GROMACS .gro file of N, CA and C in nm:
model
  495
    1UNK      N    1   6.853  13.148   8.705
    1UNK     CA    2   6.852  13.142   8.850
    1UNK      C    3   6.782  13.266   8.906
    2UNK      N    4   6.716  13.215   9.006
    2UNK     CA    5   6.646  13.353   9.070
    2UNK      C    6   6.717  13.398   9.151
    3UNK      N    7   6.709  13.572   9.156
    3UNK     CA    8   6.780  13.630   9.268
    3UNK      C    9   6.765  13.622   9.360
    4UNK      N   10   6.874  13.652   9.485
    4UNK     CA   11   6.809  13.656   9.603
    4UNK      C   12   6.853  13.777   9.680
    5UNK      N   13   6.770  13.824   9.780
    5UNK     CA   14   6.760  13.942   9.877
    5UNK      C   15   6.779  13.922  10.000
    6UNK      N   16   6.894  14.015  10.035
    6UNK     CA   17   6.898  14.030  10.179
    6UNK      C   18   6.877  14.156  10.258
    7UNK      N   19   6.842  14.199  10.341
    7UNK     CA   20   6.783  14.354  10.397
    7UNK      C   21   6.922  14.319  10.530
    8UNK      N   22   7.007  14.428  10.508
    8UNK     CA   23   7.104  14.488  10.630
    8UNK      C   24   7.066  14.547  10.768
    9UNK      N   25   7.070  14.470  10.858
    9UNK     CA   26   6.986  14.525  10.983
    9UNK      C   27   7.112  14.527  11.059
   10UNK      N   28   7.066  14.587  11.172
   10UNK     CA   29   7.210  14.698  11.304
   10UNK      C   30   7.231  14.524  11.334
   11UNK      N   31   7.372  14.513  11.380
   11UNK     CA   32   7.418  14.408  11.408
   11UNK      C   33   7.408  14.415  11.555
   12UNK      N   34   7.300  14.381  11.648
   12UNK     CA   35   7.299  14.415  11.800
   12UNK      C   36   7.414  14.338  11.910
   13UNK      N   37   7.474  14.258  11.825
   13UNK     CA   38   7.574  14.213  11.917
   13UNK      C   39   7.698  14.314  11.928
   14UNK      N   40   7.701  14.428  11.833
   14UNK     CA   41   7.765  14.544  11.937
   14UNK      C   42   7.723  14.600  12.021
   15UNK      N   43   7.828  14.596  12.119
   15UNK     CA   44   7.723  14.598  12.287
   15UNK      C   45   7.709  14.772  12.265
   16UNK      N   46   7.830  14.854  12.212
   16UNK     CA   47   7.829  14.993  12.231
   16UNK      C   48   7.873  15.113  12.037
   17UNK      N   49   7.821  15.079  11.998
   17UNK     CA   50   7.794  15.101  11.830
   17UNK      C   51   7.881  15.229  11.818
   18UNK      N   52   7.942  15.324  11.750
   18UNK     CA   53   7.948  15.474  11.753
   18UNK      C   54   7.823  15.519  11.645
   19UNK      N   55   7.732  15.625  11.709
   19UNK     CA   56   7.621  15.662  11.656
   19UNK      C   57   7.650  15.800  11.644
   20UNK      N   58   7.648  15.845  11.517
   20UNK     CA   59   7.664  16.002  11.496
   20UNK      C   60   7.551  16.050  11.490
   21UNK      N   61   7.552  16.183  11.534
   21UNK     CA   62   7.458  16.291  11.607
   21UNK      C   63   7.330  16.255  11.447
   22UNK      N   64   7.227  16.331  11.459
   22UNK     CA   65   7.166  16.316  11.313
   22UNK      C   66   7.168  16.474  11.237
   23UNK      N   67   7.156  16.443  11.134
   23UNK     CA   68   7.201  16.547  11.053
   23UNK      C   69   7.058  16.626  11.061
   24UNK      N   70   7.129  16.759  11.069
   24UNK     CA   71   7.051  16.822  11.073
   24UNK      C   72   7.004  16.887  10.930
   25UNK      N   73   7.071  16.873  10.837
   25UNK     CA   74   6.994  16.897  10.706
   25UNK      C   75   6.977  16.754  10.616
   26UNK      N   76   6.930  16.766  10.539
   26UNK     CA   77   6.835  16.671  10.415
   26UNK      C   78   7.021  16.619  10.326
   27UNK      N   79   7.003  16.500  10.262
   27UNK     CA   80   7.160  16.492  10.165
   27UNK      C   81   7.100  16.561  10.096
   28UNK      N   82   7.067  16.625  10.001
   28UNK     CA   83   7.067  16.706   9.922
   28UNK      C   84   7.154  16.786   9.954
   29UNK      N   85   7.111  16.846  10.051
   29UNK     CA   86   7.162  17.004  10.120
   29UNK      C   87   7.301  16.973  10.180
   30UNK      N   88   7.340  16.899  10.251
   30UNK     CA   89   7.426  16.858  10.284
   30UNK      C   90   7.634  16.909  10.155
   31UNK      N   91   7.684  16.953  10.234
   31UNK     CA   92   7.836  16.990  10.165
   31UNK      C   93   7.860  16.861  10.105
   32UNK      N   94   7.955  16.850  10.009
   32UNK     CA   95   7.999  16.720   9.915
   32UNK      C   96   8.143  16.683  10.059
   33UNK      N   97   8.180  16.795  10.143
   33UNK     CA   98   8.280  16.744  10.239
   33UNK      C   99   8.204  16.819  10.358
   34UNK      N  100   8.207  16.754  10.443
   34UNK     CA  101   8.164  16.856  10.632
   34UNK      C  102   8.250  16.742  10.705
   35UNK      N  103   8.221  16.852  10.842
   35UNK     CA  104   8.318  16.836  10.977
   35UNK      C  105   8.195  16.845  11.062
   36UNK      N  106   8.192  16.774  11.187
   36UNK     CA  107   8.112  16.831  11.282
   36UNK      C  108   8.211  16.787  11.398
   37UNK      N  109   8.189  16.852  11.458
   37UNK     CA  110   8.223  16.826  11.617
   37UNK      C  111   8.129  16.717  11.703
   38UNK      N  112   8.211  16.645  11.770
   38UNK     CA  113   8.113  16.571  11.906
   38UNK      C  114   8.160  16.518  11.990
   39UNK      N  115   8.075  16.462  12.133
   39UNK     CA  116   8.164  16.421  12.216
   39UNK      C  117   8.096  16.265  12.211
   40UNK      N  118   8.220  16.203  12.195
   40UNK     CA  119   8.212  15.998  12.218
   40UNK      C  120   8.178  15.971  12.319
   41UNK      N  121   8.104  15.866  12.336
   41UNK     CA  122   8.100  15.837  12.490
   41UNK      C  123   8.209  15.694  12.463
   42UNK      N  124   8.284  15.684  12.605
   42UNK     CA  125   8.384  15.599  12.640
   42UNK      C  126   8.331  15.432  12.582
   43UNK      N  127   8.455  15.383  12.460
   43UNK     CA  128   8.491  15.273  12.427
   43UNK      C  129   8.354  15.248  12.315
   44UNK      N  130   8.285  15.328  12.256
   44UNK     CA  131   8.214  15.323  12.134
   44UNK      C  132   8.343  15.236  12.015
   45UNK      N  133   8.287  15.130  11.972
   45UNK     CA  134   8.282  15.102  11.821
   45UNK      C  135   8.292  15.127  11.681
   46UNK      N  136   8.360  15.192  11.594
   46UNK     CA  137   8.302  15.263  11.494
   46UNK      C  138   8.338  15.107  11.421
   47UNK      N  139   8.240  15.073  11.320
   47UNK     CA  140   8.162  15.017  11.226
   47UNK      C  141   8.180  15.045  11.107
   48UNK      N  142   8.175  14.942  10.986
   48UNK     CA  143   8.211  14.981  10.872
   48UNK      C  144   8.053  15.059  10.788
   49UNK      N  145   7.943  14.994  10.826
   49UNK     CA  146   7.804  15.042  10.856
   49UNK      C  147   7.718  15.062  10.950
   50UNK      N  148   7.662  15.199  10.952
   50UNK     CA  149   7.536  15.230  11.036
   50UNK      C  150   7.436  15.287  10.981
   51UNK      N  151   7.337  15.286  10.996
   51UNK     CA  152   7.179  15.246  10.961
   51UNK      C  153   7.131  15.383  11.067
   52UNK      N  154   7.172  15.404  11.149
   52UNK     CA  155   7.071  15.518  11.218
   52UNK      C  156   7.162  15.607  11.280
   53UNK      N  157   7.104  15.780  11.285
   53UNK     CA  158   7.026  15.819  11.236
   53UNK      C  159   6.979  15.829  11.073
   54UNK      N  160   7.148  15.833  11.032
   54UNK     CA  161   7.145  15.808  10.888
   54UNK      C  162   7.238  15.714  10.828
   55UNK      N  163   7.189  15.686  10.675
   55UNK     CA  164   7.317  15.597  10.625
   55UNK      C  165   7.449  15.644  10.651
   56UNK      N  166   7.566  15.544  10.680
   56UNK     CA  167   7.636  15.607  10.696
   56UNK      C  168   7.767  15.495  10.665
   57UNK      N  169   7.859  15.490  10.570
   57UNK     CA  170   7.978  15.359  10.552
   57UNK      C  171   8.104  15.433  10.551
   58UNK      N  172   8.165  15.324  10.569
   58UNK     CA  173   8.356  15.340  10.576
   58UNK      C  174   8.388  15.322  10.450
   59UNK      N  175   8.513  15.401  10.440
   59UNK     CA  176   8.568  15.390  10.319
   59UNK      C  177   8.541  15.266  10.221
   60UNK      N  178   8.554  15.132  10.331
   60UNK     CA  179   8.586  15.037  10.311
   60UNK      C  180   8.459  14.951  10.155
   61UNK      N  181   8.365  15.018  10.253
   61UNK     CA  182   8.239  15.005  10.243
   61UNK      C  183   8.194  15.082  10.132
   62UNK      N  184   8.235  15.184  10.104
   62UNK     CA  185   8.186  15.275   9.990
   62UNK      C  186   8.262  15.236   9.891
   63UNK      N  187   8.372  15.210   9.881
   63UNK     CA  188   8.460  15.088   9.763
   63UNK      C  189   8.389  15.063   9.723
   64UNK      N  190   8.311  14.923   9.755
   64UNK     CA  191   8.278  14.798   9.730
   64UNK      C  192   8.115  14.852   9.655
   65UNK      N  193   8.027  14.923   9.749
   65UNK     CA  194   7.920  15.041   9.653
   65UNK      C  195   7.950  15.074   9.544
   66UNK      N  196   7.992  15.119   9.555
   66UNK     CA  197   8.055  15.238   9.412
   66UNK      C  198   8.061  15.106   9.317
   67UNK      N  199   8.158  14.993   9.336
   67UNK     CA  200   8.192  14.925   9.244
   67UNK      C  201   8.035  14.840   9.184
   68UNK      N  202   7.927  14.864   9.274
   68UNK     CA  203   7.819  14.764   9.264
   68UNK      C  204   7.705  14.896   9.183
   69UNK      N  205   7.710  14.991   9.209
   69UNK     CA  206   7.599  15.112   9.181
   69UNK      C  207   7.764  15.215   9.156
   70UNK      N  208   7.783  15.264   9.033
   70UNK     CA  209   7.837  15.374   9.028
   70UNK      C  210   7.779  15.464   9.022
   71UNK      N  211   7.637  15.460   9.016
   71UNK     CA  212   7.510  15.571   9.031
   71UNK      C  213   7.505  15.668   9.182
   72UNK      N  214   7.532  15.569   9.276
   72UNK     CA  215   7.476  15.588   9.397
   72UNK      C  216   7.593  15.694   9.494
   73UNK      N  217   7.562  15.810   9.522
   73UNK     CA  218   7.620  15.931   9.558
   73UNK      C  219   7.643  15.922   9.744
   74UNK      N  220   7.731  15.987   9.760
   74UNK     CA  221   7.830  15.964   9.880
   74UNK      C  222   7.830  16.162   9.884
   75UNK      N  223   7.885  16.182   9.994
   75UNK     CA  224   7.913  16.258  10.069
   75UNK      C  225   7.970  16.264  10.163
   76UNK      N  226   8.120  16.316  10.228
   76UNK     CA  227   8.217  16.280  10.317
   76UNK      C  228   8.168  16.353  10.463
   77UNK      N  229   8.185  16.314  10.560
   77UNK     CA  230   8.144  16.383  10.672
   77UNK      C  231   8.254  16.293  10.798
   78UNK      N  232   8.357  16.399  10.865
   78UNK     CA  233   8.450  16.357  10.950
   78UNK      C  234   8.410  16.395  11.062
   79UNK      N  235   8.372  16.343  11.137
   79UNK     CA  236   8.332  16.363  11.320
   79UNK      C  237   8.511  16.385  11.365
   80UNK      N  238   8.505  16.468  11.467
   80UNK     CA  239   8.611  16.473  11.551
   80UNK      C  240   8.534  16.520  11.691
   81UNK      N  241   8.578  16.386  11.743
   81UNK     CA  242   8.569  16.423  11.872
   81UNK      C  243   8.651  16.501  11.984
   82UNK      N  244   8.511  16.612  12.062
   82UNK     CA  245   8.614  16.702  12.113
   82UNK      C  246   8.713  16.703  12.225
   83UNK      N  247   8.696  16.562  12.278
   83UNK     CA  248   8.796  16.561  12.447
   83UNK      C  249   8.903  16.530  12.353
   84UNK      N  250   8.926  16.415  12.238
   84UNK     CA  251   9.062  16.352  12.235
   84UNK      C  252   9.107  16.388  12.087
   85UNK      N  253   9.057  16.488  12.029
   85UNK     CA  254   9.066  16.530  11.891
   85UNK      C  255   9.070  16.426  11.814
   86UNK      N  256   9.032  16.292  11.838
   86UNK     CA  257   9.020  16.154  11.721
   86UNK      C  258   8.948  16.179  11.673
   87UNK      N  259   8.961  16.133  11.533
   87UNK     CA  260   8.893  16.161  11.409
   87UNK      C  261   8.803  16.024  11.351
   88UNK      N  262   8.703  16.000  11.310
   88UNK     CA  263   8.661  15.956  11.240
   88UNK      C  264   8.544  15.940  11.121
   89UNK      N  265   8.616  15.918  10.989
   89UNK     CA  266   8.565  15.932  10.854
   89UNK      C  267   8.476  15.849  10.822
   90UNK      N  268   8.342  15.890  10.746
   90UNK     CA  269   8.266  15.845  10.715
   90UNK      C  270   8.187  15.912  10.610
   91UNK      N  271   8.102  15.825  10.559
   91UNK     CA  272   8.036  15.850  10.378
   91UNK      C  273   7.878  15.869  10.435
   92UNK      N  274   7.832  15.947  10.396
   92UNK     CA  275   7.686  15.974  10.430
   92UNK      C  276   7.671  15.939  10.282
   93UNK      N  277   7.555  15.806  10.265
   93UNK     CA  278   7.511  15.779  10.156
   93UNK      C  279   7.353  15.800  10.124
   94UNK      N  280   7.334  15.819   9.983
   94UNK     CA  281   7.248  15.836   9.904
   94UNK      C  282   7.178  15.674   9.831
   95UNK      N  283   7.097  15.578   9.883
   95UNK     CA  284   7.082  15.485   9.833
   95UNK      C  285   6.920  15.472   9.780
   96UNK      N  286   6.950  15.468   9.659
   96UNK     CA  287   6.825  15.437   9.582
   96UNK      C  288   6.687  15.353   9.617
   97UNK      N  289   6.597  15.441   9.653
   97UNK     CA  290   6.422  15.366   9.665
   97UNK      C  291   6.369  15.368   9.572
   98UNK      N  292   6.305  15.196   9.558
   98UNK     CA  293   6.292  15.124   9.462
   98UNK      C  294   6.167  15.073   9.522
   99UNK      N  295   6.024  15.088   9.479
   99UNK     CA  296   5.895  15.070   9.474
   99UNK      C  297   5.895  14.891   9.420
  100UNK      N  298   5.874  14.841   9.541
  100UNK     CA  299   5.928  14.694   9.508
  100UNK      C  300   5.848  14.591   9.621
  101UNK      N  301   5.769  14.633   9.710
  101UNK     CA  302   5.717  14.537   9.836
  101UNK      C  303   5.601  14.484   9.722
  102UNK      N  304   5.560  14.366   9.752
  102UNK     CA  305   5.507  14.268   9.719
  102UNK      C  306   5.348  14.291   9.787
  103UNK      N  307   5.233  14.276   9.709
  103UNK     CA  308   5.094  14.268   9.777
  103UNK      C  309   5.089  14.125   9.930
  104UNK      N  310   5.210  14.050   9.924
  104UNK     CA  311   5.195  13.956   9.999
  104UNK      C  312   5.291  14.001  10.134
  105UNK      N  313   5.336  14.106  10.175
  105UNK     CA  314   5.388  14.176  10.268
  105UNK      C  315   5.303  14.143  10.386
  106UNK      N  316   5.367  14.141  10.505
  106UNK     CA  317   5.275  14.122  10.629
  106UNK      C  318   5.318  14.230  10.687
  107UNK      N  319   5.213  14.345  10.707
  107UNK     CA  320   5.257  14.480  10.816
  107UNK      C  321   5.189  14.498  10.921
  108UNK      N  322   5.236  14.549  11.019
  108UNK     CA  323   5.192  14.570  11.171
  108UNK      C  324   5.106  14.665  11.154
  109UNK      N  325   5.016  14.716  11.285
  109UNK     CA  326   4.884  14.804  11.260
  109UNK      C  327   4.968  14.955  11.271
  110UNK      N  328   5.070  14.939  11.319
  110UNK     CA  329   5.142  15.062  11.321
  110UNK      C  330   5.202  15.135  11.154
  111UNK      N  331   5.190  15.026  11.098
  111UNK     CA  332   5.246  15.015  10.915
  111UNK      C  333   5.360  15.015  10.924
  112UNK      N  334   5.482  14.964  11.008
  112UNK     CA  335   5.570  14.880  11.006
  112UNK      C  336   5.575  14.777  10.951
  113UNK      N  337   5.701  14.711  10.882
  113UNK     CA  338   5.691  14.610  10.815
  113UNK      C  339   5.708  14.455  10.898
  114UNK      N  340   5.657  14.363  10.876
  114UNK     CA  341   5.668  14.237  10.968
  114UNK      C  342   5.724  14.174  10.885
  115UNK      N  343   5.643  14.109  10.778
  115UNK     CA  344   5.745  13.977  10.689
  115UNK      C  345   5.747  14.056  10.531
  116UNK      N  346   5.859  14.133  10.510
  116UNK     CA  347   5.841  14.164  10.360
  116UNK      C  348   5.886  14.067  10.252
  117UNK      N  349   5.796  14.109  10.125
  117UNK     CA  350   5.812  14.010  10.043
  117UNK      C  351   5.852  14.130   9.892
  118UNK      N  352   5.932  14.109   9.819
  118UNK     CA  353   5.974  14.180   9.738
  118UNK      C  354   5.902  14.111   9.589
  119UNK      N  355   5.845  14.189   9.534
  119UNK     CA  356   5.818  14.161   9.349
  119UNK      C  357   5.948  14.155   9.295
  120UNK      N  358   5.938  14.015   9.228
  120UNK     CA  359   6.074  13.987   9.132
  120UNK      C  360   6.044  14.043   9.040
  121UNK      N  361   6.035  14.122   8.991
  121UNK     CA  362   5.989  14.228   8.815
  121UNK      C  363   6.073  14.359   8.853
  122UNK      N  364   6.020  14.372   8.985
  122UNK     CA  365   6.064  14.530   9.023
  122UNK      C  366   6.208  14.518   9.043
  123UNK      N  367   6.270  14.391   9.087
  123UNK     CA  368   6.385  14.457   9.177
  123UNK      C  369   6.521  14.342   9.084
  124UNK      N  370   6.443  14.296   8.951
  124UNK     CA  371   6.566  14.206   8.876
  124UNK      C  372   6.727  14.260   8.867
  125UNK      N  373   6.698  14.401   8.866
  125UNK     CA  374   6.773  14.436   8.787
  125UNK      C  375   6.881  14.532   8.898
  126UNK      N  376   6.793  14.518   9.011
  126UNK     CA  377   6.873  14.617   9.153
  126UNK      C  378   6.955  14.493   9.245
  127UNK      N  379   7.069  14.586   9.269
  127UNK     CA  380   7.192  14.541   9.330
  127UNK      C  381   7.188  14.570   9.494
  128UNK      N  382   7.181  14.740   9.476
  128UNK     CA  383   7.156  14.776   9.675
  128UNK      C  384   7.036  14.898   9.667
  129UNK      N  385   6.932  14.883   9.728
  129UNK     CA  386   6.822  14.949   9.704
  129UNK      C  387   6.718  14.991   9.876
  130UNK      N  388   6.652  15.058   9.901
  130UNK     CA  389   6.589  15.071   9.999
  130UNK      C  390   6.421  15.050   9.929
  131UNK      N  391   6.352  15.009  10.032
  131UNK     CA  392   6.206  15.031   9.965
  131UNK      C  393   6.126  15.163   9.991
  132UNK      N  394   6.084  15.165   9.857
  132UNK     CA  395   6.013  15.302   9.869
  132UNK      C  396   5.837  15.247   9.956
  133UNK      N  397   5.815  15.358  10.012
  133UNK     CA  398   5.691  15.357  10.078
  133UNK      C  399   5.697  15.236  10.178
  134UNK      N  400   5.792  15.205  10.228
  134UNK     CA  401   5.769  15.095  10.332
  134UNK      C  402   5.807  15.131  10.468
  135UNK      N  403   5.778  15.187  10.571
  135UNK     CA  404   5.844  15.193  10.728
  135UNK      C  405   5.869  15.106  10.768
  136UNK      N  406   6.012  15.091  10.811
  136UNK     CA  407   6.073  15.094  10.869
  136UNK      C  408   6.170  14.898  10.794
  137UNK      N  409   6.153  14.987  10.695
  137UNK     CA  410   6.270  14.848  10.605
  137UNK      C  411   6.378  14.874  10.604
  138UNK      N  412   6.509  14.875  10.583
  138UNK     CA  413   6.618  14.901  10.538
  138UNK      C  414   6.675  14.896  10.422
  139UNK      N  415   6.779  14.893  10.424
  139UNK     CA  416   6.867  14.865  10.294
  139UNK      C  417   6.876  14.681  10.265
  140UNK      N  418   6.845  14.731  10.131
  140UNK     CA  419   6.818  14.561  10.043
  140UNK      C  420   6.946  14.539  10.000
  141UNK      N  421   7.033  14.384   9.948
  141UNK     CA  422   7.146  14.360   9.892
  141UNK      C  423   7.101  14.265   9.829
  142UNK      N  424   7.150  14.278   9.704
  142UNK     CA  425   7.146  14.156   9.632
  142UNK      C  426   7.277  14.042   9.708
  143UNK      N  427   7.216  13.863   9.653
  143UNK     CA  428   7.316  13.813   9.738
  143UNK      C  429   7.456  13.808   9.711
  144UNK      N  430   7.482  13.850   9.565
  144UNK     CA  431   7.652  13.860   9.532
  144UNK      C  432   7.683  13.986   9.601
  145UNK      N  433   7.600  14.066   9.679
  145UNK     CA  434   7.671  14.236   9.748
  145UNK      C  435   7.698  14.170   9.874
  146UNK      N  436   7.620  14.092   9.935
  146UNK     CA  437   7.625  14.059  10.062
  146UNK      C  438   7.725  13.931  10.054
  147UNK      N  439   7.751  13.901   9.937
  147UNK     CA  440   7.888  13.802   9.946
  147UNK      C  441   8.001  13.845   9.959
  148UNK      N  442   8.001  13.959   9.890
  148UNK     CA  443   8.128  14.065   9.925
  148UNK      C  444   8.124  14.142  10.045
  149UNK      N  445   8.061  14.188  10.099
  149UNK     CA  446   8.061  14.222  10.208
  149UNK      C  447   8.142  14.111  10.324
  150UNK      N  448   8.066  14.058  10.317
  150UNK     CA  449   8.083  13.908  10.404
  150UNK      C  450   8.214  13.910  10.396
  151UNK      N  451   8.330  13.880  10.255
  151UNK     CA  452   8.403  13.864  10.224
  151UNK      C  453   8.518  13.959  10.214
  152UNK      N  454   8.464  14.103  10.276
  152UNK     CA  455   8.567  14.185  10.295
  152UNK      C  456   8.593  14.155  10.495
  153UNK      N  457   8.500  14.125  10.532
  153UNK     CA  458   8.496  14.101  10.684
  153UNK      C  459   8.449  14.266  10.759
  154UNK      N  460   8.351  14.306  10.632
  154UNK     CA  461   8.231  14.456  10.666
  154UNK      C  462   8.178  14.424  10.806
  155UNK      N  463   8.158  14.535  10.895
  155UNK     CA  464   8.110  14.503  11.028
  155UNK      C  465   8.003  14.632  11.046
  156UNK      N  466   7.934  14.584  11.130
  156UNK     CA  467   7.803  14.681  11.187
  156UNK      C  468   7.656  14.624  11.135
  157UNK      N  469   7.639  14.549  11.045
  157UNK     CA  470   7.521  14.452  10.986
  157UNK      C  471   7.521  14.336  11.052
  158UNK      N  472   7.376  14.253  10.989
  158UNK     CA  473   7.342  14.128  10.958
  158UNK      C  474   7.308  14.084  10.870
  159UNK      N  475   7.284  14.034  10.792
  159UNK     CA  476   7.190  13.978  10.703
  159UNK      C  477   7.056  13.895  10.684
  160UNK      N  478   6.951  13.943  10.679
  160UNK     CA  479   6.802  13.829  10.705
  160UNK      C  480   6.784  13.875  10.531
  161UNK      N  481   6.716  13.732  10.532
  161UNK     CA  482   6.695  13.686  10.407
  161UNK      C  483   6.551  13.745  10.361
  162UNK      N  484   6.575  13.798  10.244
  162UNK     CA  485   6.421  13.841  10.202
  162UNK      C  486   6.307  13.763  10.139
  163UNK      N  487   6.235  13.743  10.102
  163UNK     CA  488   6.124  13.681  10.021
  163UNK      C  489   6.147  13.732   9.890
  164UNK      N  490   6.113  13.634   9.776
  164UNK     CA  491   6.043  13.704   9.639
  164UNK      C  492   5.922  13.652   9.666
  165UNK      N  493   5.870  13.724   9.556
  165UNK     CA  494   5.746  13.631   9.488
  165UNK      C  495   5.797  13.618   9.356
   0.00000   0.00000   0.00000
């Protein structure tokens, strides 16, 4: 059976997302634990995934990773916001780019991606992957990751279906 691919995009039917500030250093550099301070704006969302400025999952969410890539490295980072001292925890992740777009890719003149198409050679063997050298793709799932997901009732995504060749 051939695999199939799905790319995780911002779920826009949250009307008001919680978006943490962007990091100001590289994960590399980044503490294995940090704190930052910030202020929420009124009735934000927090999400089991967010996609911008950086990766970023819930516990919930880094479970279910870990169990799919025990390769793939995490880093804890707790926002507390400063009017109401609420706290919320989150995994700044490290997800593997994987040189995998297909010569049959359709990209915008900007070199944004329009219709990507993934090489089945490159990516048999990958579970959750980003593409290397591609703007503005996201994070890839194989479809048993995005079944679990689905199946934990993970929030802050969508799922669009990818191409092989």
């Amino acid at each position: 059976m051939v695999p199939r691919f799905y790319e995780l995009t911002e779920d826009h039917r949250i009307l008001n997302p919680f978006r943490p500030p962007i990091l100001q250093t590289s994960f590399d550099e980044l503490p294995i634990s940090s704190v930052m301070m910030i202020e929420r704006r009124l009735n934000e969302e927090p999400t089991d995934w967010i996609s911008r400025p950086s990766y970023f999952v819930s516990d919930r969410m880094k479970r279910l990773m870990e169990l799919v890539d025990e390769a793939m490295l995490f880093k804890s980072v707790t926002f507390i916001d400063q009017g109401s001292g609420e706290q919320l925890s989150y995994w700044a992740s490290h997800i593997p780019a994987v040189l995998a777009s297909s010569d049959h890719s359709l990209f915008y003149p900007n070199g944004s991606i329009q219709q990507l198409v993934l090489q089945g050679e490159a990516v048999k063997d990958q579970r959750i992957f980003t593409l290397e050298g591609v703007r503005g793709s996201g994070v890839i799932v194989r479809l048993d990751v995005a079944e679990s997901m689905l199946r934990r009732g993970l929030s802050g995504f969508v799922l669009r279906k990818v191409d092989l060749e």
